[in-house]
mmCIF file with all atom_site columns, C-alpha atoms in Angstrom:
data_model
loop_
_atom_site.group_PDB
_atom_site.id
_atom_site.type_symbol
_atom_site.label_atom_id
_atom_site.label_alt_id
_atom_site.label_comp_id
_atom_site.label_asym_id
_atom_site.label_entity_id
_atom_site.label_seq_id
_atom_site.pdbx_PDB_ins_code
_atom_site.Cartn_x
_atom_site.Cartn_y
_atom_site.Cartn_z
_atom_site.occupancy
_atom_site.B_iso_or_equiv
_atom_site.pdbx_formal_charge
_atom_site.auth_seq_id
_atom_site.auth_comp_id
_atom_site.auth_asym_id
_atom_site.auth_atom_id
_atom_site.pdbx_PDB_model_num
ATOM 1   C CA . MET A 1 1   ? -3.688  6.004   8.762   1.00 0.00 ? 1   MET A CA 1
ATOM 2   C CA . VAL A 1 2   ? -7.315  5.101   8.092   1.00 0.00 ? 2   VAL A CA 1
ATOM 3   C CA . ALA A 1 3   ? -8.280  1.418   8.248   1.00 0.00 ? 3   ALA A CA 1
ATOM 4   C CA . LEU A 1 4   ? -9.180  -0.169  4.906   1.00 0.00 ? 4   LEU A CA 1
ATOM 5   C CA . ALA A 1 5   ? -12.446 -1.563  6.344   1.00 0.00 ? 5   ALA A CA 1
ATOM 6   C CA . ASP A 1 6   ? -14.770 -0.643  9.200   1.00 0.00 ? 6   ASP A CA 1
ATOM 7   C CA . THR A 1 7   ? -16.821 -2.560  11.764  1.00 0.00 ? 7   THR A CA 1
ATOM 8   C CA . GLU A 1 8   ? -19.885 -2.510  9.478   1.00 0.00 ? 8   GLU A CA 1
ATOM 9   C CA . ASP A 1 9   ? -17.859 -4.227  6.745   1.00 0.00 ? 9   ASP A CA 1
ATOM 10  C CA . LEU A 1 10  ? -16.574 -6.701  9.323   1.00 0.00 ? 10  LEU A CA 1
ATOM 11  C CA . GLN A 1 11  ? -20.047 -7.523  10.653  1.00 0.00 ? 11  GLN A CA 1
ATOM 12  C CA . ALA A 1 12  ? -21.189 -8.224  7.085   1.00 0.00 ? 12  ALA A CA 1
ATOM 13  C CA . VAL A 1 13  ? -18.618 -11.044 6.711   1.00 0.00 ? 13  VAL A CA 1
ATOM 14  C CA . MET A 1 14  ? -18.828 -12.474 10.235  1.00 0.00 ? 14  MET A CA 1
ATOM 15  C CA . ARG A 1 15  ? -20.687 -15.773 10.582  1.00 0.00 ? 15  ARG A CA 1
ATOM 16  C CA . ARG A 1 16  ? -22.022 -14.711 13.955  1.00 0.00 ? 16  ARG A CA 1
ATOM 17  C CA . GLN A 1 17  ? -23.252 -11.608 15.729  1.00 0.00 ? 17  GLN A CA 1
ATOM 18  C CA . MET A 1 18  ? -20.365 -9.538  17.077  1.00 0.00 ? 18  MET A CA 1
ATOM 19  C CA . GLU A 1 19  ? -20.206 -9.401  20.864  1.00 0.00 ? 19  GLU A CA 1
ATOM 20  C CA . THR A 1 20  ? -19.195 -6.401  22.984  1.00 0.00 ? 20  THR A CA 1
ATOM 21  C CA . SER A 1 21  ? -15.651 -7.747  23.354  1.00 0.00 ? 21  SER A CA 1
ATOM 22  C CA . ASP A 1 22  ? -15.436 -8.147  19.563  1.00 0.00 ? 22  ASP A CA 1
ATOM 23  C CA . LEU A 1 23  ? -16.556 -4.557  19.053  1.00 0.00 ? 23  LEU A CA 1
ATOM 24  C CA . GLU A 1 24  ? -13.876 -3.381  21.498  1.00 0.00 ? 24  GLU A CA 1
ATOM 25  C CA . ARG A 1 25  ? -11.081 -5.315  19.721  1.00 0.00 ? 25  ARG A CA 1
ATOM 26  C CA . ALA A 1 26  ? -12.261 -4.783  16.139  1.00 0.00 ? 26  ALA A CA 1
ATOM 27  C CA . PRO A 1 27  ? -10.961 -1.232  15.481  1.00 0.00 ? 27  PRO A CA 1
ATOM 28  C CA . ARG A 1 28  ? -7.405  -2.112  16.544  1.00 0.00 ? 28  ARG A CA 1
ATOM 29  C CA . LEU A 1 29  ? -7.471  -5.398  14.628  1.00 0.00 ? 29  LEU A CA 1
ATOM 30  C CA . LEU A 1 30  ? -8.754  -3.579  11.519  1.00 0.00 ? 30  LEU A CA 1
ATOM 31  C CA . ASP A 1 31  ? -5.818  -1.153  11.838  1.00 0.00 ? 31  ASP A CA 1
ATOM 32  C CA . ILE A 1 32  ? -3.332  -4.040  12.139  1.00 0.00 ? 32  ILE A CA 1
ATOM 33  C CA . ALA A 1 33  ? -4.862  -5.942  9.200   1.00 0.00 ? 33  ALA A CA 1
ATOM 34  C CA . SER A 1 34  ? -4.912  -2.785  7.061   1.00 0.00 ? 34  SER A CA 1
ATOM 35  C CA . GLN A 1 35  ? -1.255  -2.123  7.777   1.00 0.00 ? 35  GLN A CA 1
ATOM 36  C CA . ARG A 1 36  ? -0.332  -5.690  6.859   1.00 0.00 ? 36  ARG A CA 1
ATOM 37  C CA . VAL A 1 37  ? -2.095  -5.298  3.509   1.00 0.00 ? 37  VAL A CA 1
ATOM 38  C CA . ARG A 1 38  ? -0.407  -1.929  2.909   1.00 0.00 ? 38  ARG A CA 1
ATOM 39  C CA . THR A 1 39  ? 3.012   -3.330  3.804   1.00 0.00 ? 39  THR A CA 1
ATOM 40  C CA . PHE A 1 40  ? 2.568   -6.345  1.531   1.00 0.00 ? 40  PHE A CA 1
ATOM 41  C CA . THR A 1 41  ? 1.314   -4.383  -1.491  1.00 0.00 ? 41  THR A CA 1
ATOM 42  C CA . GLY A 1 42  ? 3.316   -1.184  -0.971  1.00 0.00 ? 42  GLY A CA 1
ATOM 43  C CA . LEU A 1 43  ? 0.130   0.822   -1.618  1.00 0.00 ? 43  LEU A CA 1
ATOM 44  C CA . GLU A 1 44  ? -1.814  3.195   0.612   1.00 0.00 ? 44  GLU A CA 1
ATOM 45  C CA . PHE A 1 45  ? -5.164  2.559   -1.177  1.00 0.00 ? 45  PHE A CA 1
ATOM 46  C CA . THR A 1 46  ? -6.882  5.625   0.354   1.00 0.00 ? 46  THR A CA 1
ATOM 47  C CA . LEU A 1 47  ? -7.116  8.787   -1.751  1.00 0.00 ? 47  LEU A CA 1
ATOM 48  C CA . ALA A 1 48  ? -4.205  11.082  -0.827  1.00 0.00 ? 48  ALA A CA 1
ATOM 49  C CA . THR A 1 49  ? -1.781  13.657  -2.174  1.00 0.00 ? 49  THR A CA 1
ATOM 50  C CA . SER A 1 50  ? 1.938   12.950  -1.778  1.00 0.00 ? 50  SER A CA 1
ATOM 51  C CA . THR A 1 51  ? 5.160   14.745  -2.561  1.00 0.00 ? 51  THR A CA 1
ATOM 52  C CA . VAL A 1 52  ? 7.989   12.300  -3.153  1.00 0.00 ? 52  VAL A CA 1
ATOM 53  C CA . THR A 1 53  ? 11.631  12.605  -4.151  1.00 0.00 ? 53  THR A CA 1
ATOM 54  C CA . LEU A 1 54  ? 12.460  10.254  -7.009  1.00 0.00 ? 54  LEU A CA 1
ATOM 55  C CA . ARG A 1 55  ? 15.645  9.311   -8.826  1.00 0.00 ? 55  ARG A CA 1
ATOM 56  C CA . VAL A 1 56  ? 15.640  10.169  -12.534 1.00 0.00 ? 56  VAL A CA 1
ATOM 57  C CA . ARG A 1 57  ? 16.478  7.327   -14.941 1.00 0.00 ? 57  ARG A CA 1
ATOM 58  C CA . ASN A 1 58  ? 16.620  8.008   -18.672 1.00 0.00 ? 58  ASN A CA 1
ATOM 59  C CA . ARG A 1 59  ? 14.841  11.304  -17.987 1.00 0.00 ? 59  ARG A CA 1
ATOM 60  C CA . LYS A 1 60  ? 11.844  9.447   -16.551 1.00 0.00 ? 60  LYS A CA 1
ATOM 61  C CA . VAL A 1 61  ? 10.513  8.634   -13.092 1.00 0.00 ? 61  VAL A CA 1
ATOM 62  C CA . ARG A 1 62  ? 7.928   6.116   -11.903 1.00 0.00 ? 62  ARG A CA 1
ATOM 63  C CA . LEU A 1 63  ? 5.467   7.249   -9.257  1.00 0.00 ? 63  LEU A CA 1
ATOM 64  C CA . PRO A 1 64  ? 5.373   4.666   -6.448  1.00 0.00 ? 64  PRO A CA 1
ATOM 65  C CA . GLN A 1 65  ? 1.659   4.764   -5.539  1.00 0.00 ? 65  GLN A CA 1
ATOM 66  C CA . ARG A 1 66  ? -1.193  3.581   -7.765  1.00 0.00 ? 66  ARG A CA 1
ATOM 67  C CA . PRO A 1 67  ? -3.558  4.441   -9.209  1.00 0.00 ? 67  PRO A CA 1
ATOM 68  C CA . VAL A 1 68  ? -2.288  7.914   -10.019 1.00 0.00 ? 68  VAL A CA 1
ATOM 69  C CA . VAL A 1 69  ? -5.204  10.334  -10.266 1.00 0.00 ? 69  VAL A CA 1
ATOM 70  C CA . SER A 1 70  ? -3.264  13.459  -11.233 1.00 0.00 ? 70  SER A CA 1
ATOM 71  C CA . VAL A 1 71  ? 0.210   15.004  -11.199 1.00 0.00 ? 71  VAL A CA 1
ATOM 72  C CA . THR A 1 72  ? 0.185   18.567  -9.907  1.00 0.00 ? 72  THR A CA 1
ATOM 73  C CA . GLY A 1 73  ? 3.847   19.482  -10.201 1.00 0.00 ? 73  GLY A CA 1
ATOM 74  C CA . VAL A 1 74  ? 7.459   18.443  -10.615 1.00 0.00 ? 74  VAL A CA 1
ATOM 75  C CA . THR A 1 75  ? 10.452  20.391  -9.275  1.00 0.00 ? 75  THR A CA 1
ATOM 76  C CA . ASP A 1 76  ? 14.181  19.858  -8.913  1.00 0.00 ? 76  ASP A CA 1
ATOM 77  C CA . ILE A 1 77  ? 15.666  19.553  -5.406  1.00 0.00 ? 77  ILE A CA 1
ATOM 78  C CA . ASN A 1 78  ? 15.959  23.360  -5.216  1.00 0.00 ? 78  ASN A CA 1
ATOM 79  C CA . GLY A 1 79  ? 12.262  23.891  -5.902  1.00 0.00 ? 79  GLY A CA 1
ATOM 80  C CA . ASN A 1 80  ? 12.628  25.012  -9.535  1.00 0.00 ? 80  ASN A CA 1
ATOM 81  C CA . THR A 1 81  ? 9.763   23.917  -11.773 1.00 0.00 ? 81  THR A CA 1
ATOM 82  C CA . VAL A 1 82  ? 10.634  21.169  -14.256 1.00 0.00 ? 82  VAL A CA 1
ATOM 83  C CA . SER A 1 83  ? 8.701   20.558  -17.491 1.00 0.00 ? 83  SER A CA 1
ATOM 84  C CA . TYR A 1 84  ? 7.137   17.109  -17.705 1.00 0.00 ? 84  TYR A CA 1
ATOM 85  C CA . GLU A 1 85  ? 4.600   14.922  -19.444 1.00 0.00 ? 85  GLU A CA 1
ATOM 86  C CA . TRP A 1 86  ? 2.585   12.379  -17.475 1.00 0.00 ? 86  TRP A CA 1
ATOM 87  C CA . ASP A 1 87  ? 1.620   9.200   -19.345 1.00 0.00 ? 87  ASP A CA 1
ATOM 88  C CA . GLY A 1 88  ? -1.723  8.919   -17.527 1.00 0.00 ? 88  GLY A CA 1
ATOM 89  C CA . LEU A 1 89  ? -0.520  5.905   -15.549 1.00 0.00 ? 89  LEU A CA 1
ATOM 90  C CA . GLN A 1 90  ? 2.688   5.992   -13.439 1.00 0.00 ? 90  GLN A CA 1
ATOM 91  C CA . ILE A 1 91  ? 5.466   7.428   -15.589 1.00 0.00 ? 91  ILE A CA 1
ATOM 92  C CA . ILE A 1 92  ? 6.528   11.063  -15.689 1.00 0.00 ? 92  ILE A CA 1
ATOM 93  C CA . ASP A 1 93  ? 8.631   11.903  -18.752 1.00 0.00 ? 93  ASP A CA 1
ATOM 94  C CA . LEU A 1 94  ? 11.040  14.791  -18.130 1.00 0.00 ? 94  LEU A CA 1
ATOM 95  C CA . ALA A 1 95  ? 12.411  14.799  -21.689 1.00 0.00 ? 95  ALA A CA 1
ATOM 96  C CA . SER A 1 96  ? 10.008  17.389  -23.045 1.00 0.00 ? 96  SER A CA 1
ATOM 97  C CA . THR A 1 97  ? 11.575  20.267  -24.963 1.00 0.00 ? 97  THR A CA 1
ATOM 98  C CA . PRO A 1 98  ? 13.132  22.830  -22.583 1.00 0.00 ? 98  PRO A CA 1
ATOM 99  C CA . ILE A 1 99  ? 11.442  26.191  -22.786 1.00 0.00 ? 99  ILE A CA 1
ATOM 100 C CA . ASN A 1 100 ? 13.966  28.401  -21.007 1.00 0.00 ? 100 ASN A CA 1
ATOM 101 C CA . SER A 1 101 ? 17.703  28.708  -20.337 1.00 0.00 ? 101 SER A CA 1
ATOM 102 C CA . PHE A 1 102 ? 17.344  27.270  -16.808 1.00 0.00 ? 102 PHE A CA 1
ATOM 103 C CA . GLU A 1 103 ? 15.971  24.017  -18.187 1.00 0.00 ? 103 GLU A CA 1
ATOM 104 C CA . ILE A 1 104 ? 18.631  23.830  -20.912 1.00 0.00 ? 104 ILE A CA 1
ATOM 105 C CA . ASN A 1 105 ? 21.404  24.234  -18.298 1.00 0.00 ? 105 ASN A CA 1
ATOM 106 C CA . MET A 1 106 ? 19.676  21.808  -15.928 1.00 0.00 ? 106 MET A CA 1
ATOM 107 C CA . TRP A 1 107 ? 19.864  18.986  -18.478 1.00 0.00 ? 107 TRP A CA 1
ATOM 108 C CA . ARG A 1 108 ? 23.510  19.728  -19.241 1.00 0.00 ? 108 ARG A CA 1
ATOM 109 C CA . GLY A 1 109 ? 24.348  19.309  -15.549 1.00 0.00 ? 109 GLY A CA 1
ATOM 110 C CA . GLY A 1 110 ? 22.300  16.141  -15.333 1.00 0.00 ? 110 GLY A CA 1
ATOM 111 C CA . LEU A 1 111 ? 19.069  16.131  -13.353 1.00 0.00 ? 111 LEU A CA 1
ATOM 112 C CA . LYS A 1 112 ? 19.477  13.287  -10.846 1.00 0.00 ? 112 LYS A CA 1
ATOM 113 C CA . THR A 1 113 ? 16.380  13.641  -8.648  1.00 0.00 ? 113 THR A CA 1
ATOM 114 C CA . VAL A 1 114 ? 13.051  15.441  -8.761  1.00 0.00 ? 114 VAL A CA 1
ATOM 115 C CA . LYS A 1 115 ? 10.213  16.067  -6.345  1.00 0.00 ? 115 LYS A CA 1
ATOM 116 C CA . ALA A 1 116 ? 6.818   15.110  -7.727  1.00 0.00 ? 116 ALA A CA 1
ATOM 117 C CA . THR A 1 117 ? 3.485   16.051  -6.172  1.00 0.00 ? 117 THR A CA 1
ATOM 118 C CA . TYR A 1 118 ? 0.590   13.829  -7.189  1.00 0.00 ? 118 TYR A CA 1
ATOM 119 C CA . GLU A 1 119 ? -2.785  12.518  -6.105  1.00 0.00 ? 119 GLU A CA 1
ATOM 120 C CA . HIS A 1 120 ? -3.224  8.746   -5.867  1.00 0.00 ? 120 HIS A CA 1
ATOM 121 C CA . GLY A 1 121 ? -5.474  6.038   -4.507  1.00 0.00 ? 121 GLY A CA 1
ATOM 122 C CA . TRP A 1 122 ? -9.077  4.957   -4.829  1.00 0.00 ? 122 TRP A CA 1
ATOM 123 C CA . ALA A 1 123 ? -12.113 7.071   -3.921  1.00 0.00 ? 123 ALA A CA 1
ATOM 124 C CA . SER A 1 124 ? -13.523 3.905   -2.342  1.00 0.00 ? 124 SER A CA 1
ATOM 125 C CA . ILE A 1 125 ? -11.375 0.951   -1.273  1.00 0.00 ? 125 ILE A CA 1
ATOM 126 C CA . PRO A 1 126 ? -11.647 -2.008  -3.714  1.00 0.00 ? 126 PRO A CA 1
ATOM 127 C CA . GLU A 1 127 ? -14.104 -4.617  -2.443  1.00 0.00 ? 127 GLU A CA 1
ATOM 128 C CA . ASP A 1 128 ? -11.591 -7.468  -2.596  1.00 0.00 ? 128 ASP A CA 1
ATOM 129 C CA . VAL A 1 129 ? -9.194  -5.517  -0.355  1.00 0.00 ? 129 VAL A CA 1
ATOM 130 C CA . VAL A 1 130 ? -12.005 -4.775  2.126   1.00 0.00 ? 130 VAL A CA 1
ATOM 131 C CA . GLY A 1 131 ? -12.904 -8.467  2.076   1.00 0.00 ? 131 GLY A CA 1
ATOM 132 C CA . ILE A 1 132 ? -9.348  -9.601  2.790   1.00 0.00 ? 132 ILE A CA 1
ATOM 133 C CA . VAL A 1 133 ? -8.979  -7.164  5.699   1.00 0.00 ? 133 VAL A CA 1
ATOM 134 C CA . CYS A 1 134 ? -12.316 -8.341  7.115   1.00 0.00 ? 134 CYS A CA 1
ATOM 135 C CA . ASP A 1 135 ? -11.382 -12.021 6.654   1.00 0.00 ? 135 ASP A CA 1
ATOM 136 C CA . MET A 1 136 ? -8.141  -11.449 8.577   1.00 0.00 ? 136 MET A CA 1
ATOM 137 C CA . VAL A 1 137 ? -9.950  -9.751  11.460  1.00 0.00 ? 137 VAL A CA 1
ATOM 138 C CA . ALA A 1 138 ? -12.845 -12.241 11.515  1.00 0.00 ? 138 ALA A CA 1
ATOM 139 C CA . ALA A 1 139 ? -10.353 -15.101 11.861  1.00 0.00 ? 139 ALA A CA 1
ATOM 140 C CA . ALA A 1 140 ? -8.589  -13.248 14.687  1.00 0.00 ? 140 ALA A CA 1
ATOM 141 C CA . LEU A 1 141 ? -11.878 -12.596 16.492  1.00 0.00 ? 141 LEU A CA 1
ATOM 142 C CA . ASP A 1 142 ? -12.867 -16.249 16.198  1.00 0.00 ? 142 ASP A CA 1
ATOM 143 C CA . SER A 1 143 ? -9.616  -17.321 17.900  1.00 0.00 ? 143 SER A CA 1
ATOM 144 C CA . PRO A 1 144 ? -9.195  -16.558 21.612  1.00 0.00 ? 144 PRO A CA 1
ATOM 145 C CA . PRO A 1 145 ? -6.172  -14.236 22.065  1.00 0.00 ? 145 PRO A CA 1
ATOM 146 C CA . GLU A 1 146 ? -4.478  -16.737 24.389  1.00 0.00 ? 146 GLU A CA 1
ATOM 147 C CA . ASP A 1 147 ? -4.604  -19.431 21.671  1.00 0.00 ? 147 ASP A CA 1
ATOM 148 C CA . VAL A 1 148 ? -3.173  -17.336 18.852  1.00 0.00 ? 148 VAL A CA 1
ATOM 149 C CA . GLY A 1 149 ? -0.429  -19.173 16.983  1.00 0.00 ? 149 GLY A CA 1
ATOM 150 C CA . VAL A 1 150 ? -0.839  -22.413 18.961  1.00 0.00 ? 150 VAL A CA 1
ATOM 151 C CA . GLN A 1 151 ? -0.606  -25.588 16.931  1.00 0.00 ? 151 GLN A CA 1
ATOM 152 C CA . SER A 1 152 ? -1.299  -28.959 18.520  1.00 0.00 ? 152 SER A CA 1
ATOM 153 C CA . GLU A 1 153 ? -0.430  -32.480 17.520  1.00 0.00 ? 153 GLU A CA 1
ATOM 154 C CA . THR A 1 154 ? -1.471  -35.670 19.275  1.00 0.00 ? 154 THR A CA 1
ATOM 155 C CA . LEU A 1 155 ? -0.063  -39.128 18.710  1.00 0.00 ? 155 LEU A CA 1
ATOM 156 C CA . GLY A 1 156 ? -1.521  -41.774 21.006  1.00 0.00 ? 156 GLY A CA 1
ATOM 157 C CA . PRO A 1 157 ? -0.973  -40.695 24.619  1.00 0.00 ? 157 PRO A CA 1
ATOM 158 C CA . PHE A 1 158 ? 1.489   -37.950 23.594  1.00 0.00 ? 158 PHE A CA 1
ATOM 159 C CA . SER A 1 159 ? 0.505   -34.356 22.876  1.00 0.00 ? 159 SER A CA 1
ATOM 160 C CA . MET A 1 160 ? 2.593   -31.379 21.813  1.00 0.00 ? 160 MET A CA 1
ATOM 161 C CA . SER A 1 161 ? 1.640   -27.686 21.412  1.00 0.00 ? 161 SER A CA 1
ATOM 162 C CA . VAL A 1 162 ? 3.877   -25.088 19.783  1.00 0.00 ? 162 VAL A CA 1
ATOM 163 C CA . GLY A 1 163 ? 3.420   -21.736 18.124  1.00 0.00 ? 163 GLY A CA 1
ATOM 164 C CA . THR A 1 164 ? 4.332   -18.119 17.928  1.00 0.00 ? 164 THR A CA 1
ATOM 165 C CA . GLN A 1 165 ? 2.301   -15.099 18.907  1.00 0.00 ? 165 GLN A CA 1
ATOM 166 C CA . PHE A 1 166 ? 1.075   -12.683 16.261  1.00 0.00 ? 166 PHE A CA 1
ATOM 167 C CA . PRO A 1 167 ? -0.250  -9.267  17.388  1.00 0.00 ? 167 PRO A CA 1
ATOM 168 C CA . GLY A 1 168 ? -3.974  -9.753  17.741  1.00 0.00 ? 168 GLY A CA 1
ATOM 169 C CA . GLY A 1 169 ? -3.803  -12.983 15.761  1.00 0.00 ? 169 GLY A CA 1
ATOM 170 C CA . VAL A 1 170 ? -4.085  -11.076 12.469  1.00 0.00 ? 170 VAL A CA 1
ATOM 171 C CA . ARG A 1 171 ? -2.482  -13.140 9.713   1.00 0.00 ? 171 ARG A CA 1
ATOM 172 C CA . LEU A 1 172 ? -2.068  -12.543 6.004   1.00 0.00 ? 172 LEU A CA 1
ATOM 173 C CA . THR A 1 173 ? -2.324  -16.057 4.564   1.00 0.00 ? 173 THR A CA 1
ATOM 174 C CA . GLN A 1 174 ? -0.741  -17.211 1.321   1.00 0.00 ? 174 GLN A CA 1
ATOM 175 C CA . SER A 1 175 ? -4.106  -17.276 -0.446  1.00 0.00 ? 175 SER A CA 1
ATOM 176 C CA . MET A 1 176 ? -4.680  -13.658 0.648   1.00 0.00 ? 176 MET A CA 1
ATOM 177 C CA . LYS A 1 177 ? -1.214  -12.707 -0.615  1.00 0.00 ? 177 LYS A CA 1
ATOM 178 C CA . ASP A 1 178 ? -2.043  -14.371 -3.936  1.00 0.00 ? 178 ASP A CA 1
ATOM 179 C CA . ALA A 1 179 ? -5.278  -12.367 -4.152  1.00 0.00 ? 179 ALA A CA 1
ATOM 180 C CA . LEU A 1 180 ? -3.374  -9.129  -3.417  1.00 0.00 ? 180 LEU A CA 1
ATOM 181 C CA . ALA A 1 181 ? -0.595  -9.856  -5.927  1.00 0.00 ? 181 ALA A CA 1
ATOM 182 C CA . ASN A 1 182 ? -2.227  -7.704  -8.621  1.00 0.00 ? 182 ASN A CA 1
ATOM 183 C CA . TYR A 1 183 ? -1.958  -4.698  -6.315  1.00 0.00 ? 183 TYR A CA 1
ATOM 184 C CA . GLY A 1 184 ? 1.787   -5.120  -5.781  1.00 0.00 ? 184 GLY A CA 1
ATOM 185 C CA . THR A 1 185 ? 3.943   -2.208  -6.807  1.00 0.00 ? 185 THR A CA 1
ATOM 186 C CA . HIS A 1 186 ? 7.588   -1.626  -7.511  1.00 0.00 ? 186 HIS A CA 1
ATOM 187 C CA . VAL A 1 187 ? 9.207   0.722   -5.032  1.00 0.00 ? 187 VAL A CA 1
ATOM 188 C CA . GLY A 1 188 ? 11.567  3.372   -6.399  1.00 0.00 ? 188 GLY A CA 1
ATOM 189 C CA . THR A 1 189 ? 12.222  4.179   -10.012 1.00 0.00 ? 189 THR A CA 1
ATOM 190 C CA . ALA A 1 190 ? 12.124  2.152   -13.169 1.00 0.00 ? 190 ALA A CA 1
ATOM 191 C CA . ASN A 1 191 ? 14.463  1.755   -16.085 1.00 0.00 ? 191 ASN A CA 1
ATOM 192 C CA . VAL A 1 192 ? 12.208  2.931   -18.844 1.00 0.00 ? 192 VAL A CA 1
ATOM 193 C CA . SER A 1 193 ? 13.464  3.469   -22.353 1.00 0.00 ? 193 SER A CA 1
#
């Protein structure tokens, strides 16, 4: 999957000039940071077309990725076309008036799942998402890999160091999670009445 930011974006937020070693590590760290953002939000962000199988609830389904750009088709699990109305956001309403005997019989048997094909994502990644990915990588680049996750405490003549290793030192902090909260999505279907 494509990283949500590139090395040019990263250089723009760095407080120093990137060194050769930074440029070598940056693409992998950008991939890791992008995946952490995608995992946290449940969104892909990049413009894509997906076909997903969704459970029908109250003759409606909720598309899992946002923003939805267009819905190109809905079928049952056997590939038969199903009539639908898209609300322009995330909900596909399957309760439109049946136009043939197949659709009338389909509703009598109870349509449990459908396959929806739709386009979703942003043409350009939102600036705040790019900024968060770059902040994560910049912090990782400013910490030597051998010191990642190390926390030290000193009390008089005593010193203690503990910590855990994170791949590449890329961390999604609580303040970053708070900033990404508006992008969160519900996975699966919704009870919509």
